Tab-separated table of C-alpha atoms in Angstrom:
chain	number	residue	atom	x	y	z
A	712	UNK	CA	16.985	-1.499	17.109
A	713	UNK	CA	14.867	-3.590	19.686
A	714	UNK	CA	12.915	-0.362	19.922
A	715	UNK	CA	11.959	0.023	16.423
A	716	UNK	CA	11.627	-4.173	16.982
A	717	UNK	CA	9.205	-3.644	18.994
A	718	UNK	CA	7.231	-0.723	18.127
A	719	UNK	CA	6.736	-2.329	14.163
A	720	UNK	CA	5.807	-5.471	16.093
A	721	UNK	CA	2.753	-3.543	17.330
A	722	UNK	CA	1.871	-2.129	14.555
A	723	UNK	CA	1.305	-5.291	12.813
A	724	UNK	CA	-0.698	-6.519	15.566
A	725	UNK	CA	-2.491	-2.962	15.543
A	726	UNK	CA	-3.438	-3.655	11.562
A	727	UNK	CA	-4.682	-7.496	12.617
A	728	UNK	CA	-6.611	-5.476	15.204
A	729	UNK	CA	-7.863	-3.078	12.602
A	730	UNK	CA	-9.045	-6.705	10.603
A	731	UNK	CA	-10.807	-7.447	13.868
A	732	UNK	CA	-12.354	-4.034	14.008
A	733	UNK	CA	-13.841	-4.304	10.643
A	734	UNK	CA	-15.382	-7.744	11.542
A	735	UNK	CA	-17.298	-6.413	14.558
A	736	UNK	CA	-18.995	-3.762	12.607
A	737	UNK	CA	-20.045	-5.987	10.030
A	738	UNK	CA	-21.676	-8.204	13.045
A	739	UNK	CA	-23.365	-5.271	14.068
A	740	UNK	CA	-24.367	-4.222	10.150
A	741	UNK	CA	-25.450	-7.517	9.921
A	742	UNK	CA	-23.351	-8.179	6.592
A	743	UNK	CA	-23.320	-11.479	5.169
A	744	UNK	CA	-19.824	-13.215	4.872
A	745	UNK	CA	-19.194	-11.924	1.121
A	746	UNK	CA	-20.032	-8.034	2.400
A	747	UNK	CA	-17.782	-9.089	5.507
A	748	UNK	CA	-14.747	-10.097	3.379
A	749	UNK	CA	-14.959	-7.120	0.885
A	750	UNK	CA	-15.115	-5.069	4.552
A	751	UNK	CA	-12.098	-6.514	5.744
A	752	UNK	CA	-9.746	-6.702	2.565
A	753	UNK	CA	-8.422	-2.853	3.061
A	754	UNK	CA	-7.242	-3.794	6.547
A	755	UNK	CA	-5.540	-7.241	5.410
A	756	UNK	CA	-3.873	-5.026	2.657
A	757	UNK	CA	-2.692	-2.732	4.759
A	758	UNK	CA	-1.066	-4.864	6.510
A	759	UNK	CA	0.875	-6.517	3.812
A	760	UNK	CA	1.835	-3.092	2.791
A	761	UNK	CA	2.757	-1.863	6.033
A	762	UNK	CA	4.886	-5.327	6.326
A	763	UNK	CA	6.695	-4.452	2.743
A	764	UNK	CA	7.572	-0.952	3.342
A	765	UNK	CA	8.961	-1.737	6.277
A	766	UNK	CA	11.923	-3.862	4.865
A	767	UNK	CA	14.582	-0.310	4.846
A	768	UNK	CA	14.175	-0.108	8.394
A	769	UNK	CA	14.255	-3.519	8.971
A	770	UNK	CA	17.022	-4.630	6.699
A	771	UNK	CA	19.341	-1.736	8.796
A	772	UNK	CA	17.793	-3.022	12.150
A	773	UNK	CA	19.428	-6.603	10.957
A	774	UNK	CA	22.460	-5.201	10.010
A	775	UNK	CA	23.266	-3.143	13.118
A	776	UNK	CA	22.342	-5.938	15.435
A	777	UNK	CA	24.744	-8.923	13.732
A	778	UNK	CA	27.761	-7.809	15.193
A	779	UNK	CA	26.612	-8.825	18.600
A	780	UNK	CA	24.709	-12.269	17.890
A	781	UNK	CA	26.604	-15.076	19.055
A	782	UNK	CA	28.647	-16.990	16.975
A	783	UNK	CA	29.669	-19.585	19.791
A	784	UNK	CA	26.724	-21.984	18.370
A	785	UNK	CA	24.398	-22.939	15.919
A	786	UNK	CA	21.013	-22.331	16.678
A	787	UNK	CA	17.189	-22.691	14.956
A	788	UNK	CA	13.924	-22.439	15.523
A	789	UNK	CA	11.089	-24.606	14.246
A	790	UNK	CA	7.249	-22.769	14.423
A	791	UNK	CA	4.302	-25.444	13.825
A	792	UNK	CA	1.115	-23.761	14.293
A	793	UNK	CA	-0.092	-27.014	15.126
A	794	UNK	CA	-0.102	-29.691	17.663
A	795	UNK	CA	3.501	-30.437	17.249
A	796	UNK	CA	3.422	-34.223	19.198
A	797	UNK	CA	1.430	-34.486	15.786
A	798	UNK	CA	3.769	-33.562	13.209
A	799	UNK	CA	6.324	-35.851	12.691
A	800	UNK	CA	8.092	-34.626	9.906
A	801	UNK	CA	9.288	-31.313	12.048
A	802	UNK	CA	10.284	-33.730	15.281
A	803	UNK	CA	12.224	-35.701	12.710
A	804	UNK	CA	13.439	-32.220	11.195
A	805	UNK	CA	14.124	-30.928	14.733
A	806	UNK	CA	15.996	-34.173	15.861
A	807	UNK	CA	18.237	-34.014	13.053
A	808	UNK	CA	19.331	-30.608	13.762
A	809	UNK	CA	20.259	-31.391	16.891
A	810	UNK	CA	22.652	-34.372	15.670
A	811	UNK	CA	24.070	-32.057	13.426
A	812	UNK	CA	25.352	-29.246	15.833
A	813	UNK	CA	22.119	-27.115	16.279
A	814	UNK	CA	20.386	-25.760	19.219
A	815	UNK	CA	16.902	-25.820	18.638
A	816	UNK	CA	13.990	-23.649	20.283
A	817	UNK	CA	10.352	-25.091	19.033
A	818	UNK	CA	7.587	-22.796	18.679
A	819	UNK	CA	4.097	-25.074	18.629
A	820	UNK	CA	1.006	-25.327	20.186
A	821	UNK	CA	1.325	-27.828	23.551
A	822	UNK	CA	-0.984	-31.289	22.756
A	823	UNK	CA	0.447	-34.866	22.401
A	824	UNK	CA	3.669	-35.702	23.871
A	825	UNK	CA	6.363	-34.962	21.184
A	826	UNK	CA	9.158	-37.967	20.845
A	827	UNK	CA	10.865	-39.142	24.114
A	828	UNK	CA	14.148	-38.523	22.271
A	829	UNK	CA	13.098	-34.717	22.184
A	830	UNK	CA	11.317	-34.437	25.639
A	831	UNK	CA	14.734	-35.880	27.072
A	832	UNK	CA	17.173	-33.564	24.957
A	833	UNK	CA	18.616	-30.485	26.599
A	834	UNK	CA	19.728	-29.175	23.286
A	835	UNK	CA	15.625	-28.756	22.694
A	836	UNK	CA	13.811	-26.174	23.960
A	837	UNK	CA	10.168	-26.097	23.956
A	838	UNK	CA	7.961	-23.061	24.309
A	839	UNK	CA	4.085	-23.453	23.999
A	840	UNK	CA	1.655	-21.491	22.548
A	841	UNK	CA	-2.160	-21.203	23.546
A	842	UNK	CA	-4.344	-22.172	21.132
A	843	UNK	CA	-7.205	-20.090	20.566
A	844	UNK	CA	-10.630	-21.235	22.052
A	845	UNK	CA	-13.573	-22.850	19.338
A	846	UNK	CA	-16.776	-21.609	19.045
A	847	UNK	CA	-19.453	-23.782	19.593
A	848	UNK	CA	-21.559	-25.851	17.274
A	849	UNK	CA	-24.588	-24.574	15.537
A	850	UNK	CA	-23.749	-20.717	15.779
A	851	UNK	CA	-24.694	-18.878	12.619
A	852	UNK	CA	-21.854	-18.447	9.515
A	853	UNK	CA	-20.961	-15.515	9.767
A	854	UNK	CA	-19.568	-15.872	13.228
A	855	UNK	CA	-17.332	-18.044	12.411
A	856	UNK	CA	-15.939	-15.944	9.423
A	857	UNK	CA	-15.740	-12.910	11.927
A	858	UNK	CA	-13.730	-15.142	14.500
A	859	UNK	CA	-11.322	-16.289	12.118
A	860	UNK	CA	-9.388	-12.556	12.562
A	861	UNK	CA	-9.502	-12.718	16.214
A	862	UNK	CA	-8.052	-15.945	16.429
A	863	UNK	CA	-5.381	-14.716	13.885
A	864	UNK	CA	-4.670	-11.842	16.132
A	865	UNK	CA	-4.646	-13.902	19.119
A	866	UNK	CA	-1.721	-16.288	17.484
A	867	UNK	CA	-0.383	-13.254	16.010
A	868	UNK	CA	0.348	-11.906	19.712
A	869	UNK	CA	2.014	-15.199	20.848
A	870	UNK	CA	4.256	-16.105	17.926
A	871	UNK	CA	5.903	-12.203	17.361
A	872	UNK	CA	6.094	-12.601	21.390
A	873	UNK	CA	8.081	-16.084	21.359
A	874	UNK	CA	10.306	-15.588	18.814
A	875	UNK	CA	11.561	-11.934	19.929
A	876	UNK	CA	12.427	-13.487	23.134
A	877	UNK	CA	14.069	-16.827	22.045
A	878	UNK	CA	18.023	-16.462	21.477
A	879	UNK	CA	18.943	-15.593	17.876
A	880	UNK	CA	18.003	-18.370	15.466
A	881	UNK	CA	20.679	-18.718	12.069
A	882	UNK	CA	16.834	-19.489	11.112
A	883	UNK	CA	13.407	-20.511	11.228
A	884	UNK	CA	12.244	-23.272	10.256
A	885	UNK	CA	8.273	-22.777	9.729
A	886	UNK	CA	5.920	-25.361	8.539
A	887	UNK	CA	3.371	-24.415	5.738
A	888	UNK	CA	0.480	-25.047	5.997
A	889	UNK	CA	-0.948	-22.984	8.270
A	890	UNK	CA	0.092	-20.231	6.635
A	891	UNK	CA	-1.678	-17.519	8.702
A	892	UNK	CA	-0.629	-16.314	10.881
A	893	UNK	CA	2.633	-18.212	10.634
A	894	UNK	CA	4.761	-16.746	7.450
A	895	UNK	CA	3.701	-12.848	7.160
A	896	UNK	CA	4.555	-13.465	11.252
A	897	UNK	CA	7.661	-15.467	10.720
A	898	UNK	CA	9.065	-13.225	7.681
A	899	UNK	CA	9.145	-9.868	9.878
A	900	UNK	CA	10.547	-11.307	12.882
A	901	UNK	CA	12.916	-12.923	10.440
A	902	UNK	CA	13.246	-9.476	9.200
A	903	UNK	CA	13.726	-7.838	12.418
A	904	UNK	CA	16.497	-10.528	13.770
A	905	UNK	CA	18.483	-10.712	10.792
A	906	UNK	CA	17.418	-14.752	10.564
A	907	UNK	CA	17.019	-16.712	7.735
A	908	UNK	CA	13.315	-17.504	6.595
A	909	UNK	CA	12.960	-21.676	5.268
A	910	UNK	CA	10.058	-22.564	4.800
A	911	UNK	CA	8.523	-26.438	4.317
A	912	UNK	CA	5.897	-26.585	2.207
A	913	UNK	CA	3.742	-29.784	3.567
A	914	UNK	CA	0.647	-28.566	1.134
A	915	UNK	CA	-1.182	-25.447	0.007
A	916	UNK	CA	-3.323	-23.624	3.056
A	917	UNK	CA	-5.396	-22.002	0.621
A	918	UNK	CA	-6.661	-25.684	-0.944
A	919	UNK	CA	-7.413	-26.640	2.383
A	920	UNK	CA	-9.523	-23.312	2.880
A	921	UNK	CA	-11.043	-24.025	-0.095
A	922	UNK	CA	-12.668	-27.288	0.121
A	923	UNK	CA	-15.139	-25.854	3.271
A	924	UNK	CA	-15.648	-22.115	1.626
A	925	UNK	CA	-15.060	-23.275	-2.052
A	926	UNK	CA	-12.230	-22.568	-4.172
A	927	UNK	CA	-13.673	-19.365	-5.969
A	928	UNK	CA	-14.598	-17.823	-2.204
A	929	UNK	CA	-12.947	-14.121	-1.738
A	930	UNK	CA	-11.323	-15.830	1.590
A	931	UNK	CA	-9.778	-18.088	-0.054
A	932	UNK	CA	-7.957	-15.738	-2.934
A	933	UNK	CA	-7.103	-13.201	0.175
A	934	UNK	CA	-5.170	-16.486	1.966
A	935	UNK	CA	-3.884	-17.606	-1.329
A	936	UNK	CA	-2.535	-14.140	-1.746
A	937	UNK	CA	-1.029	-13.999	1.125
A	938	UNK	CA	0.550	-17.924	0.918
A	939	UNK	CA	2.194	-16.992	-1.981
A	940	UNK	CA	3.655	-13.290	-1.490
A	941	UNK	CA	5.129	-14.263	1.830
A	942	UNK	CA	5.494	-17.800	0.960
A	943	UNK	CA	7.782	-16.951	-1.490
A	944	UNK	CA	9.849	-14.111	0.839
A	945	UNK	CA	11.637	-17.651	1.924
A	946	UNK	CA	15.203	-17.561	1.890
A	947	UNK	CA	14.959	-21.806	1.616
A	948	UNK	CA	12.071	-23.918	0.683
A	949	UNK	CA	11.968	-27.678	0.506
A	950	UNK	CA	8.677	-29.947	-0.488
A	951	UNK	CA	7.288	-33.024	-0.004
A	952	UNK	CA	6.987	-33.866	-3.443
A	953	UNK	CA	8.582	-33.402	-6.994
A	954	UNK	CA	4.905	-32.127	-8.241
A	955	UNK	CA	4.446	-29.222	-5.389
A	956	UNK	CA	7.820	-28.235	-6.619
A	957	UNK	CA	7.224	-27.792	-10.399
A	958	UNK	CA	3.808	-26.839	-9.360
A	959	UNK	CA	5.793	-24.025	-6.935
A	960	UNK	CA	7.928	-22.969	-9.566
A	961	UNK	CA	5.519	-23.009	-12.504
A	962	UNK	CA	3.067	-20.853	-10.514
A	963	UNK	CA	4.608	-18.543	-7.916
A	964	UNK	CA	8.467	-18.761	-9.055
A	965	UNK	CA	9.412	-20.679	-5.794
A	966	UNK	CA	12.869	-23.248	-6.875
A	967	UNK	CA	12.104	-25.815	-3.854
A	968	UNK	CA	14.467	-28.486	-2.825
A	969	UNK	CA	12.303	-32.226	-2.641
A	970	UNK	CA	12.428	-33.612	0.610
A	971	UNK	CA	10.660	-36.949	0.317
A	972	UNK	CA	9.595	-38.387	3.526
A	973	UNK	CA	11.601	-41.636	4.981
A	974	UNK	CA	10.899	-43.961	8.131
A	975	UNK	CA	13.244	-43.119	11.128
A	976	UNK	CA	14.993	-46.365	12.280
A	977	UNK	CA	12.660	-47.139	14.975
A	978	UNK	CA	9.838	-47.655	12.157
A	979	UNK	CA	10.740	-51.435	11.297
A	980	UNK	CA	8.728	-54.794	11.320
A	981	UNK	CA	8.335	-56.898	14.796
A	982	UNK	CA	9.403	-60.544	15.238
A	983	UNK	CA	7.016	-63.218	16.412
A	984	UNK	CA	7.790	-62.210	20.192
A	985	UNK	CA	7.608	-58.466	20.186
A	986	UNK	CA	4.244	-58.863	18.232
A	987	UNK	CA	3.135	-61.118	21.491
A	988	UNK	CA	3.985	-58.435	24.107
A	989	UNK	CA	2.960	-55.371	22.155
A	990	UNK	CA	-0.780	-57.101	21.768
A	991	UNK	CA	-0.535	-58.110	25.723
A	992	UNK	CA	0.436	-55.107	26.854
A	993	UNK	CA	-2.344	-52.926	24.748
A	994	UNK	CA	-4.548	-55.899	25.718
A	995	UNK	CA	-3.997	-55.041	29.132
A	996	UNK	CA	-4.899	-51.320	29.002
A	997	UNK	CA	-8.028	-51.860	26.770
A	998	UNK	CA	-9.676	-55.021	26.560
A	999	UNK	CA	-11.742	-55.047	23.975
A	1000	UNK	CA	-9.106	-53.981	21.339
A	1001	UNK	CA	-8.131	-57.805	20.535
A	1002	UNK	CA	-11.010	-59.806	22.010
A	1003	UNK	CA	-12.228	-62.393	20.477
A	1004	UNK	CA	-14.397	-63.062	17.280
A	1005	UNK	CA	-17.203	-65.227	17.954
A	1006	UNK	CA	-16.245	-67.489	15.178
A	1007	UNK	CA	-13.444	-68.223	17.552
A	1008	UNK	CA	-15.023	-69.510	20.675
A	1009	UNK	CA	-13.523	-69.266	23.611
A	1010	UNK	CA	-9.370	-69.807	25.117
A	1011	UNK	CA	-7.561	-69.714	28.023
A	1012	UNK	CA	-8.268	-66.600	30.850
A	1013	UNK	CA	-6.496	-63.734	28.626
A	1014	UNK	CA	-6.852	-64.871	25.353
A	1015	UNK	CA	-7.604	-62.678	22.620
A	1016	UNK	CA	-8.196	-62.967	18.815
A	1017	UNK	CA	-4.657	-63.353	18.478
A	1018	UNK	CA	-2.968	-65.550	21.176
A	1019	UNK	CA	-5.322	-68.463	22.687
A	1020	UNK	CA	-2.575	-68.940	25.811
A	1021	UNK	CA	-1.537	-65.633	26.704
A	1022	UNK	CA	1.891	-66.895	28.234
A	1023	UNK	CA	2.992	-68.258	24.736
A	1024	UNK	CA	3.992	-66.360	21.485
A	1025	UNK	CA	1.994	-68.658	19.500
A	1026	UNK	CA	-0.493	-67.062	17.302
A	1027	UNK	CA	-3.860	-68.531	16.703
A	1028	UNK	CA	-4.371	-70.409	13.444
A	1029	UNK	CA	-7.868	-68.368	13.335
A	1030	UNK	CA	-6.602	-64.915	13.958
A	1031	UNK	CA	-7.957	-62.025	12.012
A	1032	UNK	CA	-6.293	-60.308	9.450
A	1033	UNK	CA	-4.611	-56.765	11.134
A	1034	UNK	CA	-5.311	-53.922	9.015
A	1035	UNK	CA	-4.271	-50.415	9.897
A	1036	UNK	CA	-5.786	-47.109	9.097
A	1037	UNK	CA	-4.089	-43.477	10.544
A	1038	UNK	CA	-6.272	-40.650	9.756
A	1039	UNK	CA	-6.848	-37.075	11.219
A	1040	UNK	CA	-10.927	-37.096	10.841
A	1041	UNK	CA	-10.702	-34.074	8.330
A	1042	UNK	CA	-12.508	-33.631	4.841
A	1043	UNK	CA	-9.683	-34.616	2.665
A	1044	UNK	CA	-10.130	-38.344	4.080
A	1045	UNK	CA	-13.398	-40.069	2.972
A	1046	UNK	CA	-13.339	-42.727	6.174
A	1047	UNK	CA	-16.705	-43.423	4.520
A	1048	UNK	CA	-15.179	-44.912	1.918
A	1049	UNK	CA	-13.184	-47.285	4.142
A	1050	UNK	CA	-16.530	-48.407	6.309
A	1051	UNK	CA	-18.685	-49.331	2.889
A	1052	UNK	CA	-15.528	-51.487	2.063
A	1053	UNK	CA	-15.677	-53.386	4.662
A	1054	UNK	CA	-19.567	-53.533	4.853
A	1055	UNK	CA	-19.438	-55.324	1.257
A	1056	UNK	CA	-16.022	-57.690	2.790
A	1057	UNK	CA	-18.345	-58.913	5.549
A	1058	UNK	CA	-21.050	-59.323	3.086
A	1059	UNK	CA	-18.615	-61.768	0.464
A	1060	UNK	CA	-17.503	-62.902	3.705
A	1061	UNK	CA	-20.946	-64.454	5.265
A	1062	UNK	CA	-22.480	-65.485	1.704
A	1063	UNK	CA	-19.207	-67.572	0.961
A	1064	UNK	CA	-18.455	-69.187	4.142
A	1065	UNK	CA	-15.309	-71.593	3.258
A	1066	UNK	CA	-13.996	-68.923	1.099
A	1067	UNK	CA	-10.273	-68.343	2.047
A	1068	UNK	CA	-10.749	-64.909	3.543
A	1069	UNK	CA	-10.200	-63.857	7.532
A	1070	UNK	CA	-11.951	-61.858	9.895
A	1071	UNK	CA	-10.565	-58.640	9.818
A	1072	UNK	CA	-9.692	-56.269	13.018
A	1073	UNK	CA	-9.514	-53.026	11.584
A	1074	UNK	CA	-7.332	-50.420	14.393
A	1075	UNK	CA	-7.734	-46.890	13.061
A	1076	UNK	CA	-5.540	-44.262	14.880
A	1077	UNK	CA	-5.710	-40.389	15.017
A	1078	UNK	CA	-7.717	-37.534	16.570
A	1079	UNK	CA	-9.803	-35.049	14.355
A	1080	UNK	CA	-12.894	-32.859	14.066
A	1081	UNK	CA	-14.918	-35.714	12.273
A	1082	UNK	CA	-13.862	-38.471	14.721
A	1083	UNK	CA	-17.039	-38.806	16.671
A	1084	UNK	CA	-18.830	-38.747	13.386
A	1085	UNK	CA	-17.745	-41.356	12.038
A	1086	UNK	CA	-17.682	-43.185	15.324
A	1087	UNK	CA	-21.138	-42.919	15.522
A	1088	UNK	CA	-21.593	-44.903	12.048
A	1089	UNK	CA	-19.179	-47.779	12.762
A	1090	UNK	CA	-21.689	-47.886	15.840
A	1091	UNK	CA	-24.730	-48.867	13.436
A	1092	UNK	CA	-22.912	-51.465	11.667
A	1093	UNK	CA	-24.163	-55.234	11.952
A	1094	UNK	CA	-21.018	-56.439	11.092
A	1095	UNK	CA	-19.791	-60.758	11.563
A	1096	UNK	CA	-16.543	-61.094	10.418
A	1097	UNK	CA	-14.929	-57.160	10.627
A	1098	UNK	CA	-14.598	-54.807	13.928
A	1099	UNK	CA	-12.872	-51.645	13.485
A	1100	UNK	CA	-11.668	-50.041	16.685
A	1101	UNK	CA	-10.491	-46.325	17.336
A	1102	UNK	CA	-7.489	-45.863	19.093
A	1103	UNK	CA	-5.364	-43.358	20.486
A	1104	UNK	CA	-1.508	-44.214	21.160
A	1105	UNK	CA	1.285	-42.989	22.945
A	1106	UNK	CA	4.081	-42.131	19.831
A	1107	UNK	CA	6.031	-45.123	20.544
A	1108	UNK	CA	3.295	-47.256	20.540
A	1109	UNK	CA	2.537	-46.443	17.285
A	1110	UNK	CA	5.562	-47.538	15.207
A	1111	UNK	CA	5.111	-50.954	17.051
A	1112	UNK	CA	1.502	-51.190	16.244
A	1113	UNK	CA	2.275	-51.065	12.592
A	1114	UNK	CA	4.823	-53.265	12.733
A	1115	UNK	CA	2.326	-56.107	14.108
A	1116	UNK	CA	-0.171	-55.269	10.768
A	1117	UNK	CA	-0.703	-57.285	8.022
A	1118	UNK	CA	-1.786	-53.986	5.389
A	1119	UNK	CA	-2.665	-50.910	5.951
A	1120	UNK	CA	-5.096	-48.507	4.120
A	1121	UNK	CA	-4.944	-45.083	3.428
A	1122	UNK	CA	-7.427	-42.819	2.549
A	1123	UNK	CA	-5.676	-39.357	2.155
A	1124	UNK	CA	-6.445	-37.612	-1.228
A	1125	UNK	CA	-4.919	-34.138	-0.817
A	1126	UNK	CA	-6.591	-31.141	-1.195
A	1127	UNK	CA	-3.891	-30.166	-3.749
A	1128	UNK	CA	-3.361	-33.087	-5.310
A	1129	UNK	CA	0.227	-32.372	-4.924
A	1130	UNK	CA	1.468	-33.600	-0.867
A	1131	UNK	CA	1.469	-37.181	0.204
A	1132	UNK	CA	0.588	-39.163	3.253
A	1133	UNK	CA	3.176	-39.512	5.886
A	1134	UNK	CA	1.198	-42.466	7.365
A	1135	UNK	CA	2.275	-44.689	4.245
A	1136	UNK	CA	5.895	-43.802	4.855
A	1137	UNK	CA	5.710	-45.126	8.500
A	1138	UNK	CA	3.643	-47.775	6.856
A	1139	UNK	CA	6.539	-48.830	4.533
A	1140	UNK	CA	9.311	-48.344	7.254
A	1141	UNK	CA	7.457	-51.255	8.683
A	1142	UNK	CA	7.112	-53.278	5.990
A	1143	UNK	CA	3.819	-52.909	5.509
A	1144	UNK	CA	2.128	-53.214	2.080
A	1145	UNK	CA	-0.811	-50.479	1.888
A	1146	UNK	CA	-4.114	-50.061	-0.032
A	1147	UNK	CA	-4.141	-46.097	-0.926
A	1148	UNK	CA	-6.760	-43.974	-2.527
A	1149	UNK	CA	-5.880	-43.040	-5.880
A	1150	UNK	CA	-4.824	-38.961	-6.489
A	1151	UNK	CA	-2.319	-37.038	-8.604
A	1152	UNK	CA	1.223	-37.358	-7.408
A	1153	UNK	CA	0.559	-40.441	-5.140
A	1154	UNK	CA	2.412	-42.957	-7.270
A	1155	UNK	CA	5.538	-40.526	-6.031
A	1156	UNK	CA	4.879	-42.909	-2.846
A	1157	UNK	CA	2.966	-45.978	-3.965
A	1158	UNK	CA	3.259	-47.714	-7.166
A	1159	UNK	CA	0.330	-50.001	-8.310
A	1160	UNK	CA	0.573	-53.592	-7.994
A	1161	UNK	CA	4.697	-52.996	-6.523
A	1162	UNK	CA	4.453	-51.749	-3.068
A	1163	UNK	CA	1.248	-51.569	-2.853
A	1164	UNK	CA	-2.641	-51.185	-4.667
A	1165	UNK	CA	-4.270	-47.945	-5.376
A	1166	UNK	CA	-8.134	-47.979	-5.331
A	1167	UNK	CA	-11.134	-45.279	-6.511
A	1168	UNK	CA	-14.101	-46.005	-4.686
A	1169	UNK	CA	-14.994	-48.811	-1.985
A	1170	UNK	CA	-15.555	-51.467	-4.688
A	1171	UNK	CA	-12.431	-51.223	-5.448
A	1172	UNK	CA	-10.540	-51.084	-1.877
A	1173	UNK	CA	-12.957	-54.583	-1.086
A	1174	UNK	CA	-11.594	-56.286	-4.196
A	1175	UNK	CA	-8.153	-55.009	-3.113
A	1176	UNK	CA	-8.280	-56.887	0.640
A	1177	UNK	CA	-9.588	-59.685	-1.172
A	1178	UNK	CA	-6.344	-59.762	-3.117
A	1179	UNK	CA	-3.834	-59.640	-0.349
A	1180	UNK	CA	-5.701	-61.144	2.142
A	1181	UNK	CA	-6.729	-64.105	0.675
A	1182	UNK	CA	-5.357	-67.267	1.999
A	1183	UNK	CA	-4.437	-65.057	5.704
A	1184	UNK	CA	-2.456	-66.201	8.317
A	1185	UNK	CA	-0.101	-67.508	5.278
A	1186	UNK	CA	0.832	-64.697	3.088
A	1187	UNK	CA	-0.162	-65.018	-0.437
A	1188	UNK	CA	2.326	-64.682	-3.609
A	1189	UNK	CA	0.955	-61.103	-4.236
A	1190	UNK	CA	1.514	-60.203	-0.793
A	1191	UNK	CA	5.051	-61.804	-0.200
A	1192	UNK	CA	6.052	-60.117	-3.373
A	1193	UNK	CA	4.638	-56.278	-2.302
A	1194	UNK	CA	6.309	-57.158	1.228
A	1195	UNK	CA	9.960	-57.500	-0.297
A	1196	UNK	CA	9.046	-54.594	-2.273
A	1197	UNK	CA	8.183	-52.348	0.468
A	1198	UNK	CA	11.751	-53.140	2.559
A	1199	UNK	CA	13.348	-51.840	-0.270
A	1200	UNK	CA	11.835	-48.329	0.528
A	1201	UNK	CA	13.349	-48.565	3.813
A	1202	UNK	CA	17.223	-48.744	2.134
A	1203	UNK	CA	17.637	-44.766	1.810
A	1204	UNK	CA	16.579	-43.445	5.755
A	1205	UNK	CA	15.731	-40.419	6.936
A	1206	UNK	CA	18.645	-39.289	7.934
A	1207	UNK	CA	20.527	-40.173	5.164
A	1208	UNK	CA	18.202	-38.075	2.954
A	1209	UNK	CA	17.997	-35.414	5.469
A	1210	UNK	CA	21.813	-35.121	5.648
A	1211	UNK	CA	22.025	-35.086	1.346
A	1212	UNK	CA	19.539	-33.005	0.606
A	1213	UNK	CA	18.603	-30.577	3.522
A	1214	UNK	CA	21.768	-30.108	5.301
A	1215	UNK	CA	24.597	-28.545	2.624
A	1216	UNK	CA	22.046	-25.760	2.697
A	1217	UNK	CA	21.239	-25.009	6.256
A	1218	UNK	CA	24.867	-25.406	6.950
A	1219	UNK	CA	25.366	-22.291	4.488
A	1220	UNK	CA	23.139	-20.210	7.097
A	1221	UNK	CA	25.376	-20.904	10.519
A	1222	UNK	CA	27.397	-18.132	11.981
A	1223	UNK	CA	30.197	-20.454	12.889
């Protein structure tokens, strides 16, 4: 059984190597990206057909090995082809599994530290996947097209190796996207080992690729075919919205359970003493984060924009409004809208000095490919009543900062229009009303004029900020009402939702 498993794994790697070989030939022949994709197409289909044709062998393999699998404890594998420390939903899945008796092996990229609860739990084993290196900017487009299969080969080899070496799991819970190579490889290993495949649909991978290549590009169509074929082979499916569940059912015949994100218990509003303690500590780490605005004058030694005397938790009456936005700095979040809205807000504030509008300190958290680009844009702005600070916080400090803020902003618009921004869930958990970009299914989370405000452009966002911040630091009636409705969102916790929607299905996979 083990020999057949290893042989099949090597066949998969060999097929992927054929894709790489075809790519190298295309490089030598100096073909266009479209011609390159056409040459590689047979290799992709050879891989898919070979894996499909191996069903009988894998079924007999899993049957013969099932008697030897340990039934003394429940065990699960969580597969994330991304930075596990920046994947909160998958971390919450992991903690919920452990809380319900599973031992968990996490196979993921190394990167940001996960939550302390995960790092310190002996029931959770972390298995690191090394990320493929990035090509330097400025190369011809063909270079990036050719490098893609090399990267897929590198990742596929590592994932197969890790998944075959960990203790037998009852099921593999895989995050999608990314779809390639995680879905085909996870399906293959599950078939080899007799485990169940569980897919958690956060979005569609092919729609993300389509944002850079165009929806009609042949590589996007290939990605869609792979995602549809292997994603549909899952034994159980979860997704993040009702809209996505309906789309999966209508277009791919996949029946998914909607598991809306909910904030964990450590996302909560902070009291005055807790806010003071956080800001004093962060000010020591970064003196620029909360520095005094010119219009505030000077204060005691160690004072900042929020506290005139650092020794006392008494906030300044002229403190700025604290605006929070979390972003992955990708193409599906247009940070330029926020910059333009703050431009307009600053201009209106200067033109009407007596207007009851506060200064704004906007802290933007997160990492991503377009961060440096927008940081350059921020440095060119000559704001007098607005300041934007980019920050990367420890996982434990992020909910504390949200709990200290006045308003949140979400720029997420979704490549598919079917997923929801986790950042809004976190903000709601901390009692924070949100201004959110308007898109197809955002109404499943943010209800306009109920728990937040929606916007389509920078002008509308600026008006939203004026509506919520007018009269600061005393909350106006609109902000108070929204704060009340946001707190209702916390009545159902992640654990309650998970135990109701997920646990019964996963328990059926246990071999105790």
